[in-house]
Amino acid sequence: MLVACSSGGSPGGEGRSTRATGGATSEPAPDTTSGIEDTGDIEADPARLPTSRGEALDLIDRVIADPASFGPDVTRRSPYESDPATWPVLGTDCVWEQKKPLSSVLATRSRSFEVPAADGKGPVRLSAVVTVHRSREGAQWEMAESVEETMRCPTQQLQKGELIGSLVAAALPQGEGGQVNSADALTEIGQYRSSTLGGPFPYVWQQAQILQFTVAVTGKGAKGRTEEELDELTNQAQAAMLVRLKSDVEKQS
């Protein structure tokens, strides 16, 4: 499924920053399944699926990307990790803000990275996010909300001075278009503008869902950086997190 949006001449041009975990504004329907029936797309061990906030945070620490997940020359940005007591929500004014996670979320955390400016090229800003929901339905709800956000807000303000726009989103459920790495996957591309770095530059965001988990990566371009460079960085980190996640929860033979 493709969802295409244009900026519509919004003030400040087109652009955007970390997508993070989506902006669901209402609760998903409660999950009435349990145990192995809720594992769905991979053969998970129910005993290895987190059921408390502490267990969810431990899993996130094992799964979430580090600088090496993206490749060489990637460093930590400051602040490196988000406050796990908050997550980003896209308001009715199309501005992202930090709010308390929904009760359907066990835990969420994001990390920020950068490829430093060098050889006349600007800095590439990157992020990674892992969210653990109480049920698979909660993770599916988050994915659906992410698609709705693209249609509702063709231009979005990330942090102050950062905009994204000209967004085109594609959804690939498992088994479609050769997508076999997750139960559902979303990719969003567009343009990024920064009051300090300029623009427009390439922008990419990826999100994938397995069981009750979502993982996401964001890449924001800069002067002299190509779409191919962003794709390579984000694809590598997303693949690394999915491998770690499956290894962490799959049933051991």
Coordinates of C-alpha atoms in Angstrom, one line a residue:
M1 CA 0.0 0.0 0.0
L2 CA 1.3 3.5 -0.9
V3 CA 0.3 6.7 0.8
A4 CA 1.5 9.8 -1.0
C5 CA 1.4 13.3 0.5
S6 CA 2.6 16.7 -0.7
S7 CA 3.6 19.6 1.6
G8 CA 0.8 21.9 0.4
G9 CA 3.0 25.0 0.8
S10 CA 3.3 24.8 4.6
P11 CA 5.3 27.5 6.3
G12 CA 9.0 26.7 6.6
G13 CA 9.1 24.3 3.6
E14 CA 9.4 20.5 3.8
G15 CA 11.3 18.3 6.1
R16 CA 11.4 16.3 9.4
S17 CA 13.5 14.4 12.2
T18 CA 13.1 11.3 14.3
R19 CA 9.9 9.5 13.6
A20 CA 10.2 7.4 16.8
T21 CA 7.3 5.3 17.8
G22 CA 4.2 6.9 16.3
G23 CA 1.5 8.9 17.8
A24 CA -1.4 6.7 18.7
T25 CA -4.0 8.8 20.4
S26 CA -6.5 6.2 21.6
E27 CA -6.2 2.7 23.1
P28 CA -6.3 -0.4 21.0
A29 CA -8.9 -3.1 21.8
P30 CA -7.8 -5.3 24.6
D31 CA -6.2 -8.6 23.7
T32 CA -8.1 -11.7 24.7
T33 CA -5.5 -14.2 23.6
S34 CA -2.6 -15.5 25.6
G35 CA 0.4 -17.8 25.4
I36 CA 1.6 -19.3 22.1
E37 CA -1.5 -18.1 20.3
D38 CA -0.3 -14.5 20.6
T39 CA 3.1 -15.2 19.0
G40 CA 1.8 -15.1 15.4
D41 CA 4.6 -14.5 12.9
I42 CA 7.5 -16.4 14.5
E43 CA 7.5 -19.3 16.9
A44 CA 8.2 -17.5 20.1
D45 CA 8.6 -18.9 23.5
P46 CA 5.8 -17.5 25.7
A47 CA 8.1 -17.6 28.7
R48 CA 10.5 -15.2 26.9
L49 CA 7.9 -12.6 26.1
P50 CA 8.0 -9.7 28.6
T51 CA 5.0 -9.2 30.8
S52 CA 6.3 -6.4 33.1
R53 CA 7.9 -3.0 32.5
G54 CA 11.2 -4.2 33.9
E55 CA 11.3 -7.2 31.6
A56 CA 10.4 -5.0 28.6
L57 CA 13.2 -2.5 29.4
D58 CA 15.7 -5.3 29.7
L59 CA 14.6 -6.7 26.3
I60 CA 14.9 -3.2 24.8
D61 CA 18.5 -2.9 26.0
R62 CA 19.3 -6.2 24.3
V63 CA 17.6 -5.3 21.0
I64 CA 18.0 -1.6 20.4
A65 CA 20.7 -0.4 18.0
D66 CA 24.1 1.0 19.0
P67 CA 26.4 3.0 16.8
A68 CA 28.0 -0.1 15.3
S69 CA 24.6 -1.3 14.2
F70 CA 24.5 1.5 11.6
G71 CA 28.1 1.0 10.4
P72 CA 31.5 2.7 10.8
D73 CA 31.9 6.4 11.6
V74 CA 28.5 6.5 13.5
T75 CA 28.7 8.1 16.9
R76 CA 26.3 8.8 19.8
R77 CA 24.5 12.1 19.9
S78 CA 23.7 13.9 23.2
P79 CA 21.2 13.2 24.8
Y80 CA 21.8 9.6 23.7
E81 CA 18.7 7.9 25.1
S82 CA 15.2 9.2 25.6
D83 CA 13.2 9.3 28.8
P84 CA 11.4 5.9 28.9
A85 CA 8.5 7.6 30.7
T86 CA 7.6 9.5 27.5
W87 CA 7.0 8.8 23.8
P88 CA 6.3 11.1 20.8
V89 CA 2.7 11.9 19.8
L90 CA 1.7 13.9 16.7
G91 CA -0.7 16.6 17.7
T92 CA -3.7 17.9 15.8
D93 CA -1.4 20.8 14.8
C94 CA 1.0 18.3 13.1
V95 CA 3.7 19.1 15.7
W96 CA 5.4 16.2 17.6
E97 CA 5.5 16.4 21.4
Q98 CA 6.5 14.1 24.2
K99 CA 3.7 12.6 26.3
K100 CA 3.1 9.7 28.6
P101 CA 2.9 6.4 26.7
L102 CA -0.5 4.7 26.4
S103 CA -1.4 2.1 29.0
S104 CA -1.1 -0.5 26.3
V105 CA 2.7 0.2 26.1
L106 CA 4.9 -1.7 28.5
A107 CA 8.1 0.2 27.7
T108 CA 9.7 2.3 24.9
R109 CA 13.1 3.9 24.3
S110 CA 14.9 5.7 21.6
R111 CA 18.5 6.5 20.9
S112 CA 20.1 9.2 18.8
F113 CA 23.2 8.9 16.6
E114 CA 25.2 10.9 14.1
V115 CA 27.6 10.5 11.2
P116 CA 29.7 13.6 11.9
A117 CA 30.3 16.3 9.3
A118 CA 33.4 15.6 7.2
D119 CA 35.0 16.4 3.8
G120 CA 32.5 19.2 3.1
K121 CA 29.5 17.0 3.9
G122 CA 27.0 17.8 6.6
P123 CA 26.1 15.5 9.6
V124 CA 23.7 12.7 9.2
R125 CA 21.4 12.4 12.1
L126 CA 20.0 9.0 12.9
S127 CA 17.7 7.4 15.5
A128 CA 16.5 4.0 16.6
V129 CA 13.4 3.1 18.6
V130 CA 12.1 -0.1 20.2
T131 CA 8.6 -0.3 21.8
V132 CA 7.1 -3.2 23.7
H133 CA 3.3 -3.4 23.8
R134 CA 1.3 -5.5 26.2
S135 CA -0.2 -7.4 23.2
R136 CA 0.3 -7.9 19.5
E137 CA -2.9 -5.8 18.9
G138 CA -1.2 -2.9 20.5
A139 CA 1.8 -3.1 18.1
Q140 CA -0.6 -3.5 15.1
W141 CA -2.5 -0.4 16.3
E142 CA 0.7 1.6 16.4
M143 CA 1.5 0.6 12.8
A144 CA -1.9 1.6 11.6
E145 CA -1.7 5.0 13.4
S146 CA 1.7 5.6 11.7
V147 CA 0.1 5.3 8.2
E148 CA -2.8 7.6 9.3
E149 CA -0.3 10.3 10.5
T150 CA 1.3 10.5 7.1
M151 CA -2.1 11.1 5.5
R152 CA -3.3 13.6 8.2
C153 CA -0.1 15.6 8.3
P154 CA 1.8 15.9 5.0
T155 CA 4.2 18.3 6.7
Q156 CA 5.2 17.8 10.3
Q157 CA 7.3 19.6 12.8
L158 CA 9.7 17.5 14.7
Q159 CA 11.7 19.6 17.1
K160 CA 11.9 23.3 17.0
G161 CA 13.4 24.3 13.7
E162 CA 13.0 20.9 12.1
L163 CA 10.3 20.0 9.5
I164 CA 9.7 17.0 7.2
G165 CA 7.4 17.0 4.2
S166 CA 6.7 15.6 0.7
L167 CA 6.1 12.3 2.5
V168 CA 5.5 9.0 0.6
A169 CA 4.8 5.9 2.8
A170 CA 4.7 2.3 1.7
A171 CA 3.3 -0.6 3.8
L172 CA 4.4 -4.2 3.2
P173 CA 2.8 -7.0 5.2
Q174 CA 4.7 -10.2 5.5
G175 CA 4.8 -12.1 2.3
E176 CA 4.2 -9.2 0.0
G177 CA 6.9 -7.8 -2.3
G178 CA 9.4 -10.2 -0.9
Q179 CA 9.1 -8.8 2.7
V180 CA 9.8 -11.7 5.0
N181 CA 11.6 -10.1 7.9
S182 CA 8.6 -9.0 10.0
A183 CA 4.8 -9.3 10.3
D184 CA 4.4 -5.8 8.9
A185 CA 6.8 -3.1 7.6
L186 CA 6.4 0.6 6.8
T187 CA 8.8 2.8 5.0
E188 CA 8.4 6.6 4.7
I189 CA 10.6 8.9 2.5
G190 CA 10.4 12.6 2.1
Q191 CA 12.4 15.8 2.6
Y192 CA 14.0 17.2 5.7
R193 CA 14.6 20.9 6.5
S194 CA 16.6 22.3 9.4
S195 CA 16.9 25.9 10.6
T196 CA 20.6 25.2 11.3
L197 CA 21.5 22.7 8.5
G198 CA 19.3 24.0 5.7
G199 CA 17.7 21.7 3.2
P200 CA 15.7 20.2 1.7
F201 CA 17.7 17.0 2.2
P202 CA 16.6 13.3 1.9
Y203 CA 14.7 11.8 4.8
V204 CA 13.8 8.2 5.5
W205 CA 12.0 6.3 8.3
Q206 CA 11.4 2.6 8.7
Q207 CA 9.2 0.7 11.1
A208 CA 8.6 -3.0 11.5
Q209 CA 6.3 -5.0 13.7
I210 CA 6.8 -8.5 15.1
L211 CA 4.5 -9.9 17.8
Q212 CA 4.0 -7.2 20.4
F213 CA 7.1 -5.3 19.4
T214 CA 7.9 -2.5 17.0
V215 CA 11.3 -1.3 15.9
A216 CA 12.0 1.8 13.9
V217 CA 15.0 3.8 12.5
T218 CA 15.2 7.3 11.1
G219 CA 17.8 9.0 8.8
K220 CA 18.0 12.7 8.2
G221 CA 20.2 13.8 5.4
A222 CA 22.5 16.8 5.1
K223 CA 24.6 18.7 2.5
G224 CA 26.4 16.3 0.3
R225 CA 24.6 13.2 1.6
T226 CA 22.7 10.9 -0.8
E227 CA 19.5 8.9 -0.4
E228 CA 21.6 5.7 -1.0
E229 CA 23.8 6.6 2.0
L230 CA 20.7 7.0 4.2
D231 CA 19.2 3.8 3.0
E232 CA 22.4 1.8 3.7
L233 CA 22.7 3.2 7.2
T234 CA 19.0 2.7 8.2
N235 CA 18.6 -0.7 6.5
Q236 CA 21.6 -2.1 8.3
A237 CA 20.4 -0.9 11.8
Q238 CA 16.9 -2.1 11.2
A239 CA 18.1 -5.5 10.1
A240 CA 20.3 -5.8 13.2
M241 CA 17.5 -5.0 15.6
L242 CA 15.1 -7.5 13.9
V243 CA 17.8 -10.3 14.2
R244 CA 18.4 -9.5 17.8
L245 CA 14.6 -9.4 18.6
K246 CA 14.0 -12.7 17.0
S247 CA 16.9 -14.3 18.7
D248 CA 15.7 -13.0 22.0
V249 CA 12.1 -14.3 21.9
E250 CA 12.2 -17.3 19.6
K251 CA 11.6 -20.8 21.0
Q252 CA 15.0 -22.6 21.4
S253 CA 15.2 -26.0 19.8

